[in-house]
Coordinates of C-alpha atoms in Angstrom, one line a residue:
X1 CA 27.1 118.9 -80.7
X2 CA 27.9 120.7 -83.7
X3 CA 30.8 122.2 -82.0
X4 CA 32.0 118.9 -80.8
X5 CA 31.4 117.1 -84.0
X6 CA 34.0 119.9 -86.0
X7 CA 36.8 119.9 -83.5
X8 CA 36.7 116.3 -84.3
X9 CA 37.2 116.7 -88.3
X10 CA 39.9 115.1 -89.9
X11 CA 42.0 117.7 -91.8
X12 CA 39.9 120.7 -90.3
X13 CA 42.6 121.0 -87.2
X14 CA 44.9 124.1 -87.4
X15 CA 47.7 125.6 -85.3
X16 CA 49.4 127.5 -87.4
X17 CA 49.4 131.3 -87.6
X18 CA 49.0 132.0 -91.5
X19 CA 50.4 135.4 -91.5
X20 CA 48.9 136.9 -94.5
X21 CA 51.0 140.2 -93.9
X22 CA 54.2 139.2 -94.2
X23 CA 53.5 137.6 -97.7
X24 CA 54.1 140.7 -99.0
X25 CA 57.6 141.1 -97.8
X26 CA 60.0 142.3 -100.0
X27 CA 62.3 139.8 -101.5
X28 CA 60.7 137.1 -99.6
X29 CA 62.0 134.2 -101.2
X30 CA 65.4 134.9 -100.1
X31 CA 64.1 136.5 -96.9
X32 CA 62.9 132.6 -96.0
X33 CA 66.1 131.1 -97.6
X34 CA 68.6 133.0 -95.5
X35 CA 66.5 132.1 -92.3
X36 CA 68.4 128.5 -91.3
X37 CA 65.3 128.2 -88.8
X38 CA 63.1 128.0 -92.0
X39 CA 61.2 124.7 -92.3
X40 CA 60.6 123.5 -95.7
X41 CA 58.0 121.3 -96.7
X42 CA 58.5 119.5 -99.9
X43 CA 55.8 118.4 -101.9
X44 CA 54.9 116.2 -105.2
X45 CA 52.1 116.2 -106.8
X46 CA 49.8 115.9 -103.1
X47 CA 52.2 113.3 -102.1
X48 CA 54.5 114.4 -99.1
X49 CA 57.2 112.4 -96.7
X50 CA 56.9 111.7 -93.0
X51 CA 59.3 110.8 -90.6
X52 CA 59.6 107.9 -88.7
X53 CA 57.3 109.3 -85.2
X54 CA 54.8 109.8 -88.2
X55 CA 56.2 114.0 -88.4
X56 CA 56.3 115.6 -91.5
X57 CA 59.1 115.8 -92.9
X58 CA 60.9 119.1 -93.6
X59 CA 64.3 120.2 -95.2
X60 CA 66.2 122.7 -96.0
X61 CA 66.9 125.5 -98.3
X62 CA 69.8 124.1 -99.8
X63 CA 67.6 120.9 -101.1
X64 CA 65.0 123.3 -102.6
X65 CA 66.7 124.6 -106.5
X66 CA 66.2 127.3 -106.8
X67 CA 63.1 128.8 -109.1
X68 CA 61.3 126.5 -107.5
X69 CA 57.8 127.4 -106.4
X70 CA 57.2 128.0 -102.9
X71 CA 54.7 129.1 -100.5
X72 CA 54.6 130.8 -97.7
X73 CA 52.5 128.6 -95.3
X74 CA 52.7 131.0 -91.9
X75 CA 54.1 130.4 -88.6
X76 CA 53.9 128.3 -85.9
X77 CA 52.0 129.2 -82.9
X78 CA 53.4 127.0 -80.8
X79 CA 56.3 125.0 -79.6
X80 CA 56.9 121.6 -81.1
X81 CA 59.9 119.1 -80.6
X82 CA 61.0 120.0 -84.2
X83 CA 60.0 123.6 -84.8
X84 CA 59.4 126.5 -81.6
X85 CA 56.6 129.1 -81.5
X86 CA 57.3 131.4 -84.4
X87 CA 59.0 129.0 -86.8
X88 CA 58.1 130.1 -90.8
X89 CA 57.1 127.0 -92.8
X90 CA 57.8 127.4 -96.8
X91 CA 56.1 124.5 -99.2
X92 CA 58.1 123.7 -101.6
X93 CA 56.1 122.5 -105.1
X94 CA 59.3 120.2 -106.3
X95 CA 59.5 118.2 -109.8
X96 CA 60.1 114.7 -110.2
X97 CA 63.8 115.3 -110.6
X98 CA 64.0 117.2 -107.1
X99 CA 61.7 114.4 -105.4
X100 CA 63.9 111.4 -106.6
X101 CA 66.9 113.6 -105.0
X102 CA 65.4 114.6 -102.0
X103 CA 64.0 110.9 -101.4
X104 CA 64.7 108.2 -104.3
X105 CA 62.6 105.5 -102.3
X106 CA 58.9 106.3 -104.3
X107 CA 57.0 104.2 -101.6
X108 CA 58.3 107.3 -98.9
X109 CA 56.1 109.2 -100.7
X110 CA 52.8 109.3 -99.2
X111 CA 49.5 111.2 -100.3
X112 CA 47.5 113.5 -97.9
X113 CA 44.4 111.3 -98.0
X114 CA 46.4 108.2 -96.8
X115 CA 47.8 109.4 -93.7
X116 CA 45.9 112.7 -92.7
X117 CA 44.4 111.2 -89.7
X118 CA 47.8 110.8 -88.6
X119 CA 49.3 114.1 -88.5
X120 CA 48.9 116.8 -85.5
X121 CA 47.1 120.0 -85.7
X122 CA 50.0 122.0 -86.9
X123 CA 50.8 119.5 -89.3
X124 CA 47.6 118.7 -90.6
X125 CA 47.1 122.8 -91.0
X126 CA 50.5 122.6 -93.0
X127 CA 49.4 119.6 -95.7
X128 CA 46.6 120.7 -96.2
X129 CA 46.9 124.1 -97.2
X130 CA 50.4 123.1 -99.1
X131 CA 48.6 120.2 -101.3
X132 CA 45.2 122.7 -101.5
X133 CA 47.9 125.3 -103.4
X134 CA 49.8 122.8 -104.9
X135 CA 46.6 121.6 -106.7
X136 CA 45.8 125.4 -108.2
X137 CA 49.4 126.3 -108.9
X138 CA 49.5 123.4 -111.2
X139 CA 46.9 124.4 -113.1
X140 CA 47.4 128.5 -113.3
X141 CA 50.9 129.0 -114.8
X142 CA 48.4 131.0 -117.6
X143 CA 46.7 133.5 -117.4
X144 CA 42.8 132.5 -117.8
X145 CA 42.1 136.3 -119.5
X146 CA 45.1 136.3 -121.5
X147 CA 46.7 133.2 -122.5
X148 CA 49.6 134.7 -120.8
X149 CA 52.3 132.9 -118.8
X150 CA 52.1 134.0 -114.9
X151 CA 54.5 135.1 -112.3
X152 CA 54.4 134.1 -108.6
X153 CA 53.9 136.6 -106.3
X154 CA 53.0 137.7 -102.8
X155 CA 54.8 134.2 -101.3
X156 CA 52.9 132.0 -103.8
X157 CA 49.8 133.2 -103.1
X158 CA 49.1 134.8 -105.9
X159 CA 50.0 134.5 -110.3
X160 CA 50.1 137.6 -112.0
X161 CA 50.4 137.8 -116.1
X162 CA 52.5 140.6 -118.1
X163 CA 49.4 142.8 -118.5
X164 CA 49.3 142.8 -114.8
X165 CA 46.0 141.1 -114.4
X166 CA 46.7 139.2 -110.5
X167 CA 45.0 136.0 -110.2
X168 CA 43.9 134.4 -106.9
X169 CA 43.4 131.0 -105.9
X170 CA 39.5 129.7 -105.2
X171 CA 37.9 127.2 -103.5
X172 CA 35.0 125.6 -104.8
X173 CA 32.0 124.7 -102.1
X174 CA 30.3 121.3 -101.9
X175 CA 27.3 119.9 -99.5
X176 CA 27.6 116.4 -97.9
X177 CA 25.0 115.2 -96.1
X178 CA 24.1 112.3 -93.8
X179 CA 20.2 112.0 -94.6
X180 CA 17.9 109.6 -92.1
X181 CA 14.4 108.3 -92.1
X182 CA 11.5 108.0 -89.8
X183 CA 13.1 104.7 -88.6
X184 CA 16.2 106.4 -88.3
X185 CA 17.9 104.4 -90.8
X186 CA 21.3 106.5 -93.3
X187 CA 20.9 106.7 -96.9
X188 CA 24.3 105.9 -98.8
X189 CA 25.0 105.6 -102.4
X190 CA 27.2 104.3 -104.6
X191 CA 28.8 106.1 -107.2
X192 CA 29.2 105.5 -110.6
X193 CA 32.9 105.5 -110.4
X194 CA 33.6 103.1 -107.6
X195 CA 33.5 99.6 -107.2
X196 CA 29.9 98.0 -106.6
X197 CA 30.1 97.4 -103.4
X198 CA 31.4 100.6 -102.2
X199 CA 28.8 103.4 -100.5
X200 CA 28.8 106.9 -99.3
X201 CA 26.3 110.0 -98.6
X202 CA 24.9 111.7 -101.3
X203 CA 27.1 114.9 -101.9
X204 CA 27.5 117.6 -104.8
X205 CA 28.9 121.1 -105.5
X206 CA 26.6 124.0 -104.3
X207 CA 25.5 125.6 -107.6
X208 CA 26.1 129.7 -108.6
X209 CA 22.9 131.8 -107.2
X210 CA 22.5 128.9 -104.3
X211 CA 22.5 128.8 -100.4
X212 CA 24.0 125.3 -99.1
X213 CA 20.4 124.6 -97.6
X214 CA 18.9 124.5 -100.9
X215 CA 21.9 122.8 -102.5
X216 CA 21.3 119.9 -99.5
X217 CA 17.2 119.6 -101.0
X218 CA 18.8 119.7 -104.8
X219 CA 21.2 117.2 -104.4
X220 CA 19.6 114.8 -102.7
X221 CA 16.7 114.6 -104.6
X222 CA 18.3 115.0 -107.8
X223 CA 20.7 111.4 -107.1
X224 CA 18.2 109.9 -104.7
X225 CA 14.8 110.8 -105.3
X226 CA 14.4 111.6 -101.7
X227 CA 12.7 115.0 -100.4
X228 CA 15.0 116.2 -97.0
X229 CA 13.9 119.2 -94.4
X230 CA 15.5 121.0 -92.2
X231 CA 19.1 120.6 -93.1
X232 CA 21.2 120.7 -90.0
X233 CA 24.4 121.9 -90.2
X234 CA 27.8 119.6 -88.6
X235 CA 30.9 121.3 -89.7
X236 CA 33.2 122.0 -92.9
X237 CA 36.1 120.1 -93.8
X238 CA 38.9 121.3 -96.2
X239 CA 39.9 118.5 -99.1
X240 CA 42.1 119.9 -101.5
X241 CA 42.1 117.0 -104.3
X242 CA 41.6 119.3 -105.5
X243 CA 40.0 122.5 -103.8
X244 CA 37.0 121.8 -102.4
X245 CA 35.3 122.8 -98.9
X246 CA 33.2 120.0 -97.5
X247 CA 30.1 121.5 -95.8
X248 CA 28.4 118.5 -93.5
X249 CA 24.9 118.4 -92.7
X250 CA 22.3 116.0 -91.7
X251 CA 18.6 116.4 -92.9
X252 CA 15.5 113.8 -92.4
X253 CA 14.1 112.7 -95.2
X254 CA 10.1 114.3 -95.9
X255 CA 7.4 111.4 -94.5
X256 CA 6.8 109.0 -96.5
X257 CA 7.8 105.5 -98.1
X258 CA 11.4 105.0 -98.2
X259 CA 11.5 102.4 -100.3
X260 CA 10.7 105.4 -103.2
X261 CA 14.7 106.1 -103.1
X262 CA 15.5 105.6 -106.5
X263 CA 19.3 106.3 -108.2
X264 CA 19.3 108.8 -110.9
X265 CA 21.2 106.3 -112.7
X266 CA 23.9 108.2 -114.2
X267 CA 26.0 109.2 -111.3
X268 CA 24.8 107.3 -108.5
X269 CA 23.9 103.3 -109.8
X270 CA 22.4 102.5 -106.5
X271 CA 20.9 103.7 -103.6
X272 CA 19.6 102.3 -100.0
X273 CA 19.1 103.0 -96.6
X274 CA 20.8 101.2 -93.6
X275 CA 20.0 100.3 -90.2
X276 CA 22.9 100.5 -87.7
X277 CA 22.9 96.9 -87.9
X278 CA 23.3 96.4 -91.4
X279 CA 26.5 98.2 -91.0
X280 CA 27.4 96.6 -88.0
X281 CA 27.0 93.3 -90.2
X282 CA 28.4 94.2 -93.5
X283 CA 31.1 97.0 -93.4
X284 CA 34.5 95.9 -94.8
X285 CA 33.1 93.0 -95.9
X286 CA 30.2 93.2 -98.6
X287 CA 29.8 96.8 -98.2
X288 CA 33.4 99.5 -98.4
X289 CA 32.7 102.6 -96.4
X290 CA 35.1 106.0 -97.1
X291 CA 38.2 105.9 -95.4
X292 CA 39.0 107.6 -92.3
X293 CA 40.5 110.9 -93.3
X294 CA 36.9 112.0 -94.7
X295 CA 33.9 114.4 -93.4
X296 CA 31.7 111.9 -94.9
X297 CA 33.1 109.0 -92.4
X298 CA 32.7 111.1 -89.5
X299 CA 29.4 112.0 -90.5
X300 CA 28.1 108.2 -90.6
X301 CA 30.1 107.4 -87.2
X302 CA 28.0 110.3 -85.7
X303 CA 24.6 108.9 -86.8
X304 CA 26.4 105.0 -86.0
X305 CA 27.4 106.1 -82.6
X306 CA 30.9 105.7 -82.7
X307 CA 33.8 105.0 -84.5
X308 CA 34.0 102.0 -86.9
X309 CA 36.9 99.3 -86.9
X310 CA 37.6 100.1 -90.4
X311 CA 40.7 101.6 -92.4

């Protein structure tokens, strides 16, 4: 199942050919620019454009100033109506001056988490990893050791400072799990942050020194007060908002009373468990579930037994 569950993962489709050696081209920058086959994918902020079959949207070096910063995404792997096998793909991380030129209509531009579900393989492989990078360029242009200012390098991939200290980009590893009980009843919980009536499973960052098993047990008992066993791994899903790796599992909760699930009151305000029919009864009405384009979505439509009728 676990198989069938990750080939079904929003945003963890990819058909796209990264091609990690040709990064290091020389002069690569103008390598891709003089290339009229060259696809380039703008993108603001983790907002991008689509056209109107629901394609990203590409253009072309000419549109791009530049000094902007880019990154080499890789290559296609296979043919497309708008790009055959072998096509180079470029992101292209453009200011609001250069988004209001490229497209003036704001409403075209559309984030990631909105329209995800959407895309194909090849496309999904493309956002993802452009608005993933996006996300860490925007925060690196100095150098963490020095104080610096950075360079681009290596087709975006990596920053380098004057000293010549080269920094790479990380992603930071986070549990999500779908935990049940004896009566096979999911625990959600609603986060401090969201409106009151909005629910998901319990989640968290895996800590330094920690295996995701034992981050599952933390987590869970830390926001819900529930003991889980046997953590059962589903799949991984990236989300780059702003460079995180969602690991999904599914654990039972340790016999015993449910009704002990407690909130730890600080970041989750409420806990419960729900039957199928509770959801059945109450989602998009008195109880909001995450949207579509999440692990944590697929997760509870794998314990629901299919898919929801629900943004």
């Amino acid at each position: 199942m676990t198989v069938e569950f990750a080939s079904r993962l929003p945003l963890s489709r990819n058909e796209l050919d990264r091609d990690a050696e040709f990064r290091t081209t020389a002069d690569l920058d103008r390598v891709l620019r003089d290339d009229p086959a060259t696809r380039f994918l703008p993108v603001h902020g983790s907002e991008m454009l689509r056209n109107a079959d629901g394609t990203l949207r590409f253009v072309t070096a000419a549109e791009v100033p530049v000094g902007t910063v880019t990154l080499y995404l890789g290559r296609a792997v296979s043919d497309a109506p708008d790009a055959p096998a072998g096509t180079r793909f470029v992101a292209a991380f453009v200011d609001a001056a250069t988004a209001a030129a490229i497209e003036p209509d704001d409403d075209a531009w559309e984030s990631l988490r909105m329209f995800g579900t959407e895309l194909s393989p090849r496309d999904q492989g493309l956002a993802v990893e452009a608005v993933a990078m996006a996300n860490w360029h925007a925060v690196h242009g100095f150098s963490p050791r020095t104080g610096s200012p950075t360079d681009v390098v290596t087709g975006g991939w990596v920053r380098r400072d004057p000293e010549g200290h080269e920094h790479f980009p990380r992603t930071d590893a986070a549990i999500i799990v779908g935990v049940t009980d004896a009566d096979d009843r999911i625990l959600l919980g609603s986060n401090a942050a969201w409106d009151a009536n909005r629910y998901s499973l319990l989640a968290g960052f895996v800590e330094p020194g920690e295996s995701l098993e034992d981050a599952v047990r933390r987590e869970v008992w830390e926001e819900s007060g529930v003991h889980v066993e046997e953590p059962e791994y589903l799949g991984s899903q990236p989300w780059p908002f702003p460079a995180s790796l969602m690991v999904g599992f599914r654990a039972r909760a340790v016999d015993g009373d449910p009704t002990t699930a407690r909130p730890d009151g600080v970041e989750i305000l409420d806990v419960r468990w729900f039957s199928r029919q509770d959801i059945r009864e109450r989602a998009g009405d008195t109880l909001l579930l995450p949207g579509r384009t999440s692990i944590a979505r697929a997760i509870i439509e794998e314990w629901y037994g299919g898919p929801l009728d629900l943004p």
